[in-house]
Tab-separated table of C-alpha atoms in Angstrom:
chain	number	residue	atom	x	y	z
Z	1	MET	CA	52.992	28.441	12.949
Z	2	ASN	CA	50.550	26.768	15.281
Z	3	HIS	CA	49.791	27.672	18.813
Z	4	SER	CA	49.311	24.112	19.877
Z	5	SER	CA	48.003	24.684	23.372
Z	6	ASN	CA	44.538	25.273	21.996
Z	7	GLU	CA	44.489	22.239	19.752
Z	8	LYS	CA	42.292	19.573	21.221
Z	9	GLU	CA	43.583	16.065	20.881
Z	10	PRO	CA	40.789	13.451	21.127
Z	11	GLU	CA	39.167	13.221	24.557
Z	12	THR	CA	41.775	12.541	27.130
Z	13	ILE	CA	44.421	15.253	26.883
Z	14	GLU	CA	43.829	18.510	28.690
Z	15	PRO	CA	45.165	21.758	27.280
Z	16	LEU	CA	48.799	22.357	28.127
Z	17	ARG	CA	49.582	24.627	31.006
Z	18	TYR	CA	52.285	27.205	30.555
Z	19	ILE	CA	54.399	27.833	33.603
Z	20	SER	CA	56.101	30.956	34.828
Z	21	LYS	CA	59.709	31.527	35.826
Z	22	THR	CA	58.899	31.147	39.527
Z	23	GLU	CA	57.063	27.919	38.915
Z	24	VAL	CA	60.051	26.578	36.980
Z	25	ALA	CA	62.327	27.194	39.933
Z	26	THR	CA	59.838	25.663	42.363
Z	27	ILE	CA	59.325	22.545	40.300
Z	28	GLU	CA	63.021	22.000	39.876
Z	29	THR	CA	63.702	22.467	43.573
Z	30	GLU	CA	60.999	19.949	44.355
Z	31	LEU	CA	62.349	17.429	41.851
Z	32	LEU	CA	65.744	17.620	43.489
Z	33	ARG	CA	64.742	17.962	47.119
Z	34	ASP	CA	61.541	15.951	47.499
Z	35	TYR	CA	61.677	13.560	44.586
Z	36	ARG	CA	65.430	13.046	45.054
Z	37	PHE	CA	66.366	13.184	41.421
Z	38	GLY	CA	70.047	13.836	40.939
Z	39	GLN	CA	71.081	16.882	38.926
Z	40	GLN	CA	73.187	14.827	36.542
Z	41	GLN	CA	70.298	12.398	36.198
Z	42	LEU	CA	67.874	15.160	35.243
Z	43	ILE	CA	70.322	16.715	32.807
Z	44	GLU	CA	70.854	13.292	31.214
Z	45	ILE	CA	67.099	12.782	30.861
Z	46	TRP	CA	66.575	16.257	29.418
Z	47	GLY	CA	69.521	16.079	27.032
Z	48	HIS	CA	68.451	12.641	25.793
Z	49	ALA	CA	64.907	13.874	25.246
Z	50	CYS	CA	66.174	16.924	23.335
Z	51	ALA	CA	68.162	14.704	21.020
Z	52	ILE	CA	65.134	12.523	20.351
Z	53	ALA	CA	62.963	15.573	19.698
Z	54	ILE	CA	65.524	16.851	17.220
Z	55	THR	CA	65.542	13.548	15.342
Z	56	LYS	CA	61.770	13.799	15.060
Z	57	ALA	CA	61.808	17.384	13.789
Z	58	PHE	CA	64.856	16.967	11.575
Z	59	PRO	CA	65.284	13.286	10.672
Z	60	LEU	CA	68.636	12.358	9.173
Z	61	SER	CA	67.022	11.763	5.804
Z	62	SER	CA	65.549	15.282	5.760
Z	63	LEU	CA	68.827	17.142	6.157
Z	64	SER	CA	69.833	19.027	3.041
Z	65	LYS	CA	73.580	19.024	3.407
Z	66	LYS	CA	75.808	16.126	2.517
Z	67	GLN	CA	76.927	15.560	6.122
Z	68	PRO	CA	74.390	15.600	8.976
Z	69	THR	CA	76.177	18.465	10.714
Z	70	VAL	CA	74.655	20.213	13.694
Z	71	LEU	CA	76.084	23.115	15.674
Z	72	VAL	CA	75.362	22.954	19.391
Z	73	VAL	CA	75.936	26.250	21.189
Z	74	CYS	CA	76.251	25.794	24.943
Z	75	GLY	CA	76.033	28.377	27.682
Z	76	PRO	CA	77.799	28.171	31.036
Z	77	GLU	CA	75.025	26.781	33.194
Z	78	GLN	CA	72.499	23.979	33.224
Z	79	ASN	CA	71.052	24.801	29.820
Z	80	GLY	CA	74.548	24.399	28.371
Z	81	SER	CA	75.035	21.043	30.045
Z	82	ILE	CA	71.742	19.854	28.615
Z	83	GLY	CA	73.165	20.878	25.246
Z	84	LEU	CA	76.282	18.788	25.875
Z	85	VAL	CA	74.238	15.687	26.703
Z	86	CYS	CA	72.049	16.374	23.682
Z	87	ALA	CA	75.151	16.556	21.468
Z	88	ARG	CA	76.394	13.229	22.814
Z	89	HIS	CA	73.111	11.480	22.061
Z	90	LEU	CA	72.939	13.087	18.625
Z	91	ARG	CA	76.326	11.529	18.014
Z	92	MET	CA	74.954	8.133	19.037
Z	93	PHE	CA	72.072	8.766	16.628
Z	94	GLU	CA	74.557	9.237	13.748
Z	95	TYR	CA	74.395	13.013	13.519
Z	96	GLU	CA	77.649	14.987	13.392
Z	97	PRO	CA	77.490	17.554	16.161
Z	98	THR	CA	80.064	20.267	16.695
Z	99	ILE	CA	80.003	22.106	19.992
Z	100	PHE	CA	80.700	25.724	20.761
Z	101	TYR	CA	81.182	26.065	24.501
Z	102	PRO	CA	83.027	29.320	25.165
Z	103	LYS	CA	82.654	29.552	28.944
Z	104	ARG	CA	82.906	26.243	30.647
Z	105	SER	CA	81.287	25.742	33.997
Z	106	PRO	CA	83.777	25.253	36.836
Z	107	GLN	CA	81.506	22.728	38.503
Z	108	SER	CA	82.824	19.187	38.238
Z	109	LEU	CA	79.357	17.923	37.470
Z	110	HIS	CA	79.274	19.966	34.284
Z	111	GLN	CA	82.913	19.210	33.487
Z	112	ASP	CA	82.104	15.519	33.317
Z	113	PHE	CA	79.659	16.212	30.506
Z	114	THR	CA	82.422	17.982	28.594
Z	115	VAL	CA	84.807	15.047	28.957
Z	116	GLN	CA	82.104	12.641	27.815
Z	117	CYS	CA	81.665	14.668	24.634
Z	118	GLU	CA	85.375	15.002	24.020
Z	119	LYS	CA	85.780	11.268	24.445
Z	120	MET	CA	83.126	10.737	21.814
Z	121	ASP	CA	85.357	12.666	19.419
Z	122	ILE	CA	82.893	15.505	19.151
Z	123	PRO	CA	84.808	18.574	17.947
Z	124	PHE	CA	84.751	21.782	19.977
Z	125	LEU	CA	85.051	25.111	18.169
Z	126	SER	CA	87.472	27.659	19.512
Z	127	TYR	CA	85.259	30.547	18.503
Z	128	LEU	CA	82.002	31.336	16.735
Z	129	PRO	CA	82.500	33.198	13.480
Z	130	THR	CA	80.490	36.349	13.000
Z	131	GLU	CA	80.254	35.586	9.290
Z	132	VAL	CA	76.775	34.162	9.217
Z	133	GLN	CA	77.213	32.625	5.773
Z	134	LEU	CA	79.872	30.296	7.127
Z	135	LEU	CA	77.378	28.884	9.619
Z	136	ASN	CA	74.664	28.626	6.970
Z	137	ASP	CA	77.034	26.688	4.731
Z	138	ALA	CA	78.523	24.382	7.316
Z	139	TYR	CA	75.550	23.272	9.409
Z	140	ASN	CA	72.045	21.946	8.870
Z	141	LEU	CA	70.789	23.429	12.106
Z	142	VAL	CA	71.823	25.157	15.296
Z	143	ILE	CA	70.888	23.966	18.767
Z	144	ASP	CA	70.537	26.915	21.115
Z	145	ALA	CA	71.485	25.674	24.577
Z	146	ILE	CA	72.834	29.007	25.736
Z	147	LEU	CA	70.506	30.378	28.365
Z	148	GLY	CA	67.795	28.648	30.329
Z	149	PRO	CA	64.855	29.769	32.431
Z	150	GLU	CA	67.029	30.363	35.482
Z	151	THR	CA	69.016	33.173	33.819
Z	152	ASP	CA	68.004	36.779	33.624
Z	153	HIS	CA	67.709	37.245	29.907
Z	154	LYS	CA	67.562	41.012	30.134
Z	155	GLU	CA	71.161	41.157	31.311
Z	156	VAL	CA	72.883	39.018	28.711
Z	157	LYS	CA	76.621	39.403	29.023
Z	158	GLU	CA	79.380	38.777	26.501
Z	159	PRO	CA	80.201	36.594	24.765
Z	160	TYR	CA	76.547	35.586	24.639
Z	161	ALA	CA	75.171	38.912	23.518
Z	162	GLY	CA	77.434	38.850	20.483
Z	163	MET	CA	76.568	35.205	19.760
Z	164	LEU	CA	72.873	35.992	19.857
Z	165	VAL	CA	73.400	38.810	17.365
Z	166	THR	CA	74.999	36.281	15.003
Z	167	LEU	CA	72.304	33.680	15.586
Z	168	LYS	CA	69.557	36.175	14.829
Z	169	GLN	CA	70.830	36.303	11.288
Z	170	VAL	CA	71.328	32.635	10.432
Z	171	LYS	CA	69.111	31.178	7.752
Z	172	ILE	CA	69.318	27.598	8.994
Z	173	PRO	CA	66.788	26.428	11.616
Z	174	ILE	CA	67.439	27.084	15.275
Z	175	VAL	CA	66.223	24.644	17.892
Z	176	SER	CA	66.033	26.189	21.339
Z	177	VAL	CA	66.354	24.158	24.489
Z	178	ASP	CA	63.618	25.132	26.951
Z	179	VAL	CA	63.694	28.884	26.419
Z	180	PRO	CA	64.893	30.764	23.311
Z	181	SER	CA	68.056	32.405	24.585
Z	182	GLY	CA	67.589	36.080	25.158
Z	183	TRP	CA	63.856	35.699	25.694
Z	184	ASP	CA	62.310	36.256	29.076
Z	185	VAL	CA	60.550	33.160	30.421
Z	186	ASP	CA	57.302	35.015	30.875
Z	187	GLU	CA	57.334	37.383	27.942
Z	188	PRO	CA	58.292	37.276	24.319
Z	189	ALA	CA	61.312	39.127	22.995
Z	190	LYS	CA	60.480	41.503	20.206
Z	191	ASP	CA	63.858	41.396	18.518
Z	192	GLY	CA	65.337	38.167	19.832
Z	193	ILE	CA	66.383	35.039	18.021
Z	194	ASN	CA	63.641	33.307	16.133
Z	195	PRO	CA	63.833	29.555	16.652
Z	196	GLU	CA	61.912	27.239	14.427
Z	197	VAL	CA	61.579	24.599	17.099
Z	198	LEU	CA	61.336	24.834	20.860
Z	199	ILE	CA	61.805	21.900	23.145
Z	200	SER	CA	60.048	22.576	26.422
Z	201	LEU	CA	61.451	20.756	29.383
Z	202	THR	CA	59.072	19.601	32.108
Z	203	ALA	CA	56.353	21.981	31.007
Z	204	PRO	CA	56.105	24.745	28.465
Z	205	LYS	CA	56.949	28.242	29.662
Z	206	LYS	CA	54.746	31.240	29.172
Z	207	LEU	CA	56.083	32.235	25.852
Z	208	PHE	CA	55.077	34.104	22.819
Z	209	CYS	CA	52.934	31.909	20.626
Z	210	GLY	CA	54.006	31.455	17.070
Z	211	ILE	CA	56.613	28.886	17.812
Z	212	GLN	CA	56.003	25.251	17.025
Z	213	LEU	CA	55.763	23.517	20.349
Z	214	LEU	CA	57.487	20.290	19.701
Z	215	THR	CA	57.733	18.159	22.745
Z	216	ASN	CA	56.189	18.275	26.155
Z	217	LEU	CA	58.431	16.307	28.400
Z	218	THR	CA	56.261	16.059	31.476
Z	219	ARG	CA	56.103	12.339	30.970
Z	220	TYR	CA	59.487	11.933	32.588
Z	221	PHE	CA	58.252	13.369	35.832
Z	222	GLY	CA	54.719	12.058	36.132
W	1	MET	CA	81.683	22.808	1.767
W	2	LEU	CA	84.216	20.405	3.131
W	3	GLY	CA	86.928	22.968	3.839
W	4	VAL	CA	84.688	25.201	5.877
W	5	ARG	CA	83.353	22.313	7.910
W	6	ALA	CA	86.790	21.000	8.591
W	7	LEU	CA	87.819	24.417	9.777
W	8	PHE	CA	85.103	24.330	12.331
W	9	GLY	CA	85.673	20.718	13.088
W	10	ILE	CA	89.153	21.251	14.405
W	11	GLY	CA	88.455	24.632	15.891
W	12	LEU	CA	90.821	26.807	13.907
W	13	LEU	CA	90.340	30.516	13.859
W	14	VAL	CA	88.830	31.931	10.725
W	15	THR	CA	91.045	34.695	9.477
W	16	SER	CA	89.647	35.072	6.010
W	17	ARG	CA	87.602	33.212	3.505
W	18	GLY	CA	88.985	32.073	0.249
W	19	GLY	CA	91.689	29.961	-1.182
W	20	SER	CA	94.438	30.648	1.324
W	21	VAL	CA	92.437	29.371	4.254
W	22	LEU	CA	91.333	26.250	2.444
W	23	THR	CA	94.847	25.413	1.392
W	24	HIS	CA	96.120	25.826	4.899
W	25	THR	CA	93.518	23.488	6.238
W	26	GLY	CA	93.545	21.113	3.302
W	27	ALA	CA	95.179	18.331	5.257
W	28	CYS	CA	93.014	19.012	8.243
W	29	ALA	CA	89.893	18.751	6.082
W	30	ARG	CA	90.616	15.129	5.428
W	31	ILE	CA	91.212	14.388	9.097
W	32	ALA	CA	88.070	16.137	10.292
W	33	SER	CA	85.801	14.490	7.763
W	34	ASN	CA	87.317	11.183	8.754
W	35	ILE	CA	86.344	11.601	12.394
W	36	TYR	CA	82.766	10.839	11.514
W	37	SER	CA	82.766	8.946	8.240
W	38	LYS	CA	85.239	6.291	9.353
W	39	ASP	CA	83.161	5.310	12.355
W	40	LEU	CA	79.995	4.629	10.394
W	41	THR	CA	81.591	2.496	7.697
W	42	HIS	CA	83.575	0.640	10.304
W	43	ARG	CA	80.471	-0.329	12.198
W	44	GLN	CA	78.594	-1.296	9.064
W	45	ALA	CA	81.453	-3.537	8.015
W	46	CYS	CA	81.618	-5.083	11.462
W	47	THR	CA	77.990	-6.057	11.691
W	48	MET	CA	78.145	-7.591	8.294
W	49	ALA	CA	81.354	-9.492	8.793
W	50	ASN	CA	81.482	-10.215	12.525
W	51	THR	CA	79.182	-11.143	15.335
W	52	ILE	CA	78.753	-9.178	18.522
W	53	LYS	CA	81.288	-9.925	21.190
W	54	TYR	CA	80.108	-11.764	24.293
W	55	LEU	CA	82.061	-10.591	27.315
W	56	GLY	CA	83.692	-12.486	30.119
W	57	GLN	CA	83.192	-11.254	33.661
W	58	GLU	CA	86.552	-9.512	33.966
W	59	GLU	CA	86.226	-7.786	30.649
W	60	ALA	CA	82.756	-6.541	31.588
W	61	GLN	CA	84.174	-5.120	34.805
W	62	HIS	CA	87.036	-3.390	32.971
W	63	ILE	CA	84.651	-1.768	30.519
W	64	ASP	CA	82.491	-0.563	33.366
W	65	GLU	CA	85.487	0.942	35.160
W	66	GLU	CA	86.644	2.648	32.002
W	67	LEU	CA	83.242	4.216	31.425
W	68	PHE	CA	83.410	5.778	34.883
W	69	ASN	CA	87.097	6.583	35.152
W	70	GLU	CA	88.207	7.531	31.659
W	71	TYR	CA	84.969	8.610	30.080
W	72	SER	CA	83.726	10.403	33.222
W	73	PHE	CA	80.241	8.981	33.154
W	74	SER	CA	78.444	8.903	36.472
W	75	VAL	CA	76.730	5.808	37.792
W	76	ASP	CA	73.363	7.489	37.911
W	77	GLN	CA	73.692	8.691	34.321
W	78	LEU	CA	74.369	5.238	32.918
W	79	MET	CA	71.906	3.581	35.259
W	80	GLU	CA	69.204	5.890	33.941
W	81	LEU	CA	69.932	4.877	30.362
W	82	ALA	CA	70.205	1.191	31.314
W	83	GLY	CA	66.909	1.223	33.192
W	84	LEU	CA	65.220	3.003	30.310
W	85	SER	CA	66.481	0.285	27.947
W	86	CYS	CA	65.071	-2.415	30.216
W	87	ALA	CA	61.663	-0.767	30.386
W	88	THR	CA	61.648	-0.240	26.633
W	89	ALA	CA	62.522	-3.884	26.003
W	90	VAL	CA	59.641	-4.940	28.246
W	91	THR	CA	57.223	-2.791	26.239
W	92	LYS	CA	58.423	-4.434	23.042
W	93	GLY	CA	58.203	-7.998	24.310
W	94	TYR	CA	55.088	-7.528	26.400
W	95	PRO	CA	53.102	-4.577	25.015
W	96	LEU	CA	50.358	-3.221	27.267
W	97	GLN	CA	47.568	-4.400	24.995
W	98	SER	CA	48.969	-7.933	24.949
W	99	LEU	CA	48.871	-8.447	28.707
W	100	LEU	CA	46.355	-11.009	29.927
W	101	LYS	CA	45.747	-9.576	33.342
W	102	SER	CA	44.260	-6.221	34.136
W	103	PRO	CA	45.543	-3.953	35.637
W	104	PRO	CA	48.942	-4.254	33.891
W	105	ARG	CA	50.859	-5.311	36.995
W	106	VAL	CA	54.535	-6.142	36.840
W	107	LEU	CA	56.701	-7.374	39.712
W	108	VAL	CA	60.210	-5.914	39.765
W	109	ILE	CA	62.626	-7.703	42.087
W	110	CYS	CA	65.701	-5.631	42.920
W	111	GLY	CA	68.904	-7.024	44.330
W	112	PRO	CA	71.463	-5.413	46.640
W	113	GLY	CA	73.739	-3.858	44.016
W	114	ASN	CA	73.757	-1.962	40.749
W	115	ASN	CA	71.537	-4.519	39.029
W	116	GLY	CA	68.912	-3.608	41.613
W	117	GLY	CA	69.447	0.063	40.819
W	118	ASP	CA	68.808	-0.680	37.140
W	119	GLY	CA	65.597	-2.379	38.256
W	120	LEU	CA	64.455	0.700	40.197
W	121	VAL	CA	64.978	2.934	37.162
W	122	CYS	CA	63.213	0.346	35.003
W	123	ALA	CA	60.237	0.311	37.369
W	124	ARG	CA	59.950	4.098	37.190
W	125	HIS	CA	59.946	4.132	33.402
W	126	LEU	CA	57.468	1.251	33.279
W	127	ARG	CA	55.177	3.400	35.381
W	128	LEU	CA	55.539	6.244	32.916
W	129	PHE	CA	54.802	3.821	30.090
W	130	GLY	CA	51.476	2.893	31.692
W	131	TYR	CA	52.380	-0.334	33.492
W	132	GLU	CA	51.758	-0.886	37.205
W	133	PRO	CA	55.014	-2.032	38.694
W	134	SER	CA	55.469	-3.194	42.263
W	135	VAL	CA	58.953	-3.457	43.645
W	136	LEU	CA	60.442	-6.028	45.999
W	137	TYR	CA	63.662	-4.570	47.419
W	138	PRO	CA	64.607	-6.641	50.441
W	139	LYS	CA	68.275	-5.628	50.810
W	140	ARG	CA	68.861	-1.929	50.271
W	141	PRO	CA	72.358	-0.428	50.155
W	142	SER	CA	72.867	2.713	52.220
W	143	LYS	CA	74.416	4.666	49.324
W	144	GLN	CA	72.641	7.900	48.506
W	145	LEU	CA	72.139	6.857	44.886
W	146	PHE	CA	69.918	3.924	45.878
W	147	LEU	CA	68.052	5.907	48.512
W	148	ASN	CA	67.293	8.495	45.847
W	149	LEU	CA	66.159	5.946	43.280
W	150	THR	CA	63.867	4.413	45.895
W	151	THR	CA	62.348	7.794	46.719
W	152	GLN	CA	61.822	8.506	43.031
W	153	CYS	CA	59.834	5.273	42.769
W	154	GLU	CA	57.855	5.872	45.934
W	155	LYS	CA	56.940	9.338	44.744
W	156	MET	CA	55.606	7.792	41.547
W	157	ASP	CA	53.200	5.768	43.675
W	158	ILE	CA	55.050	2.559	42.971
W	159	SER	CA	54.316	0.194	45.831
W	160	PHE	CA	57.083	-1.630	47.617
W	161	LEU	CA	56.289	-5.140	48.846
W	162	THR	CA	57.371	-6.252	52.288
W	163	GLU	CA	57.925	-9.858	51.323
W	164	MET	CA	58.233	-12.140	48.324
W	165	PRO	CA	54.867	-13.552	47.257
W	166	GLU	CA	54.469	-17.274	46.708
W	167	ALA	CA	54.730	-18.527	43.149
W	168	ASP	CA	51.006	-19.123	42.735
W	169	VAL	CA	50.212	-15.619	43.960
W	170	ILE	CA	52.685	-14.142	41.484
W	171	ASP	CA	51.060	-16.114	38.685
W	172	GLU	CA	47.664	-14.819	39.713
W	173	VAL	CA	48.502	-11.166	40.230
W	174	TYR	CA	51.332	-10.213	37.870
W	175	ASN	CA	51.779	-10.337	34.113
W	176	LEU	CA	55.510	-10.715	34.345
W	177	VAL	CA	58.491	-10.463	36.662
W	178	VAL	CA	61.534	-8.269	36.049
W	179	ASP	CA	64.571	-9.970	37.554
W	180	ALA	CA	67.000	-7.240	38.620
W	181	ILE	CA	68.649	-9.235	41.402
W	182	PHE	CA	72.196	-10.062	40.344
W	183	GLY	CA	74.297	-8.634	37.562
W	184	PHE	CA	77.669	-9.228	35.962
W	185	SER	CA	79.600	-8.846	39.222
W	186	PHE	CA	77.845	-11.833	40.758
W	187	LYS	CA	80.106	-14.517	42.128
W	188	GLY	CA	79.799	-17.392	44.538
W	189	ALA	CA	76.871	-18.414	46.661
W	190	VAL	CA	73.437	-16.817	46.691
W	191	ARG	CA	72.725	-15.204	50.042
W	192	GLU	CA	69.274	-15.074	51.581
W	193	PRO	CA	66.657	-13.922	51.024
W	194	PHE	CA	67.564	-14.311	47.374
W	195	GLY	CA	67.880	-18.102	47.523
W	196	ASP	CA	64.221	-18.336	48.493
W	197	ILE	CA	63.247	-15.733	45.935
W	198	LEU	CA	64.981	-17.595	43.119
W	199	SER	CA	63.299	-20.852	44.232
W	200	GLN	CA	59.914	-19.191	43.890
W	201	LEU	CA	60.879	-17.769	40.496
W	202	LYS	CA	61.695	-21.249	39.247
W	203	LYS	CA	58.087	-22.266	39.927
W	204	ILE	CA	56.205	-19.375	38.308
W	205	THR	CA	54.639	-19.626	34.871
W	206	VAL	CA	54.483	-15.919	34.002
W	207	PRO	CA	57.465	-14.686	31.994
W	208	ILE	CA	60.668	-13.454	33.604
W	209	ALA	CA	62.669	-10.621	32.035
W	210	SER	CA	66.218	-10.636	33.387
W	211	VAL	CA	68.366	-7.526	33.559
W	212	ASP	CA	71.821	-8.233	32.116
W	213	ILE	CA	72.317	-11.713	33.597
W	214	PRO	CA	69.678	-14.238	34.670
W	215	SER	CA	70.114	-14.048	38.425
W	216	GLY	CA	71.932	-16.937	39.984
W	217	TRP	CA	73.633	-17.868	36.722
W	218	ASP	CA	77.382	-17.980	36.416
W	219	VAL	CA	78.248	-14.877	34.370
W	220	GLU	CA	80.176	-16.926	31.839
W	221	ASN	CA	78.858	-20.472	32.023
W	222	GLY	CA	75.158	-20.102	32.713
W	223	CYS	CA	73.205	-22.388	35.014
W	224	PRO	CA	71.258	-25.366	33.742
W	225	ASP	CA	69.004	-25.638	36.800
W	226	GLY	CA	68.676	-21.931	37.455
W	227	ILE	CA	65.789	-19.666	36.509
W	228	GLN	CA	64.886	-19.726	32.823
W	229	PRO	CA	63.856	-16.241	31.771
W	230	ASP	CA	61.764	-15.533	28.712
W	231	MET	CA	63.585	-12.253	28.067
W	232	LEU	CA	67.159	-11.157	28.597
W	233	ILE	CA	68.200	-7.519	28.361
W	234	SER	CA	71.960	-7.428	27.959
W	235	LEU	CA	73.427	-4.088	28.941
W	236	THR	CA	76.335	-2.488	27.090
W	237	ALA	CA	77.255	-5.813	25.474
W	238	PRO	CA	76.090	-9.381	26.053
W	239	LYS	CA	77.979	-11.529	28.551
W	240	LYS	CA	79.039	-15.082	27.864
W	241	ALA	CA	76.166	-16.436	29.960
W	242	ALA	CA	73.844	-15.215	27.198
W	243	ASN	CA	75.122	-18.086	25.063
W	244	HIS	CA	73.027	-20.334	27.311
W	245	PHE	CA	69.920	-18.174	27.158
W	246	LYS	CA	66.999	-20.080	25.663
W	247	GLY	CA	64.162	-17.577	26.024
W	248	ARG	CA	62.256	-15.852	23.255
W	249	TYR	CA	63.588	-12.326	23.529
W	250	HIS	CA	67.174	-11.169	23.727
W	251	PHE	CA	67.593	-7.415	23.680
W	252	LEU	CA	70.726	-5.330	23.807
W	253	GLY	CA	70.393	-2.104	25.774
W	254	GLY	CA	72.471	0.630	27.348
W	255	ARG	CA	73.008	2.718	24.249
W	256	PHE	CA	75.853	4.846	25.555
W	257	VAL	CA	79.035	3.141	24.455
W	258	PRO	CA	81.460	5.680	22.996
W	259	PRO	CA	82.824	4.582	19.606
W	260	ALA	CA	86.407	4.632	20.883
W	261	LEU	CA	85.548	2.211	23.687
W	262	GLU	CA	83.654	-0.043	21.325
W	263	GLN	CA	86.654	-0.193	19.045
W	264	LYS	CA	89.123	-0.757	21.850
W	265	TYR	CA	87.284	-3.868	23.036
W	266	GLN	CA	86.085	-4.839	19.559
W	267	LEU	CA	82.553	-5.148	20.765
W	268	ASN	CA	81.108	-5.185	17.220
W	269	LEU	CA	77.901	-3.622	18.446
W	270	PRO	CA	75.016	-3.573	16.004
W	271	GLN	CA	73.448	-0.390	14.716
W	272	TYR	CA	70.528	0.488	16.937
W	273	PRO	CA	67.435	1.407	14.901
W	274	GLY	CA	66.827	5.168	14.775
W	275	THR	CA	66.694	6.579	18.280
W	276	ASP	CA	65.704	3.300	19.925
W	277	CYS	CA	67.621	2.452	23.045
W	278	VAL	CA	67.240	-1.288	22.477
W	279	TYR	CA	68.260	-3.658	19.717
W	280	GLN	CA	66.666	-7.054	19.381
W	281	LEU	CA	69.250	-9.752	18.904
W	282	LYS	CA	68.276	-12.914	17.104
W	283	CYS	CA	68.037	-15.720	19.566
W	284	HIS	CA	70.508	-18.498	19.356
W	285	CYS	CA	69.870	-21.220	16.923
W	286	LEU	CA	72.002	-24.297	17.252
W	287	CYS	CA	74.931	-22.782	15.411
W	288	GLY	CA	75.320	-20.174	18.141
W	289	TRP	CA	75.243	-17.068	15.979
W	290	ALA	CA	73.617	-13.959	17.413
């Protein structure tokens, strides 16, 4: 696995800067407050970008199973909503996403994203099996949109702790949205899930190297 | 394993593996696999057998309402995707390296409604794509959405003009003009300052890329002595006015239409290539086929 921050692209590109948890919060506050981006707007941009990144890492033609199935696991907060938008765009891109969204956000903003997915005929699972082989057999990959940089990953509550235990064992690739769930933003997790692909939003977080850094999305924000 | 996937697809609880579960969900397996496979074949058949539907004004308005009311999309969500499509179409028709003038300046003229909002989003993405847009936004609605979109542009160092330049100045300074003045809700007379603006646009020689409807045109019947854009970016689905479009580039954008909505209105949308948010429609030959 490459630690791409030290790779020098020809001339113009400076090495990537990895940001800390505090910087994440500051940047996001500034995007909303000073740059007047709407929250739904940002989530739409991020979710769309995630879907595109996934098509680059796992093109339809590269998927080994007969159907281009993808499991999208969504947490209760913003990271989960990004997962919902990502699922919707994957559907537009001819993938077959299935969503597992055990704890739905009460905020209407996030509820809209759920309706949009339902109206696209994207199935929602009622629970995540603990039998890992079932997941390995049914899906080509898992999108981890459970916990984002705003959550305290040391205090992971149920049902997420149990889900992470299951995900640690899957053999199919995991794509994590922004932060591998269960990892601290600033430090690696020694026994956490091991995603194959990480999609950093806005800027990469200070994370354990050894993960393929797929997409730097700073271009959306200048 | 079809049975297992179907199980997940309809969200049944897994009680045990093996024959009993599969039998129980046997019927459901067929339904679940049909959710996805039917849609793809349907669309393939449609593009082969039928042409894309061109919408009337009322139909376009109904579809819009349904997207917001039934499908729970927000205006800013869809506007973001629409604006991105417009910017992407511009990069395909007028790539940076093909522009004659340096720096790569583009004039984006934004009207008083949602078409103007699409233009603001387009300008922002053009900036990210390396162009140098300037925005003319003479009549700004007081809604928070438009105030926010304006701020987003300003914070990207996109300059806002105070008045419409004369045609010869536009020709000298800009590589093209994005017309985001009036959209599919346009009806009746053109109010100032847009009358003057459209008069200037009729005189320029640099290309015009119109967002959704060439501004000033009747949404269904076109306008023989109106502006004649070089590019049209139809959003969601083309409107009937596009039948009168004679420019070089007709793109379809706004890749967000849920399959159920597409089927309900029989839009016969084409298959967008890969993850592209635009699809280039063949321009009308005399037979009128898209």
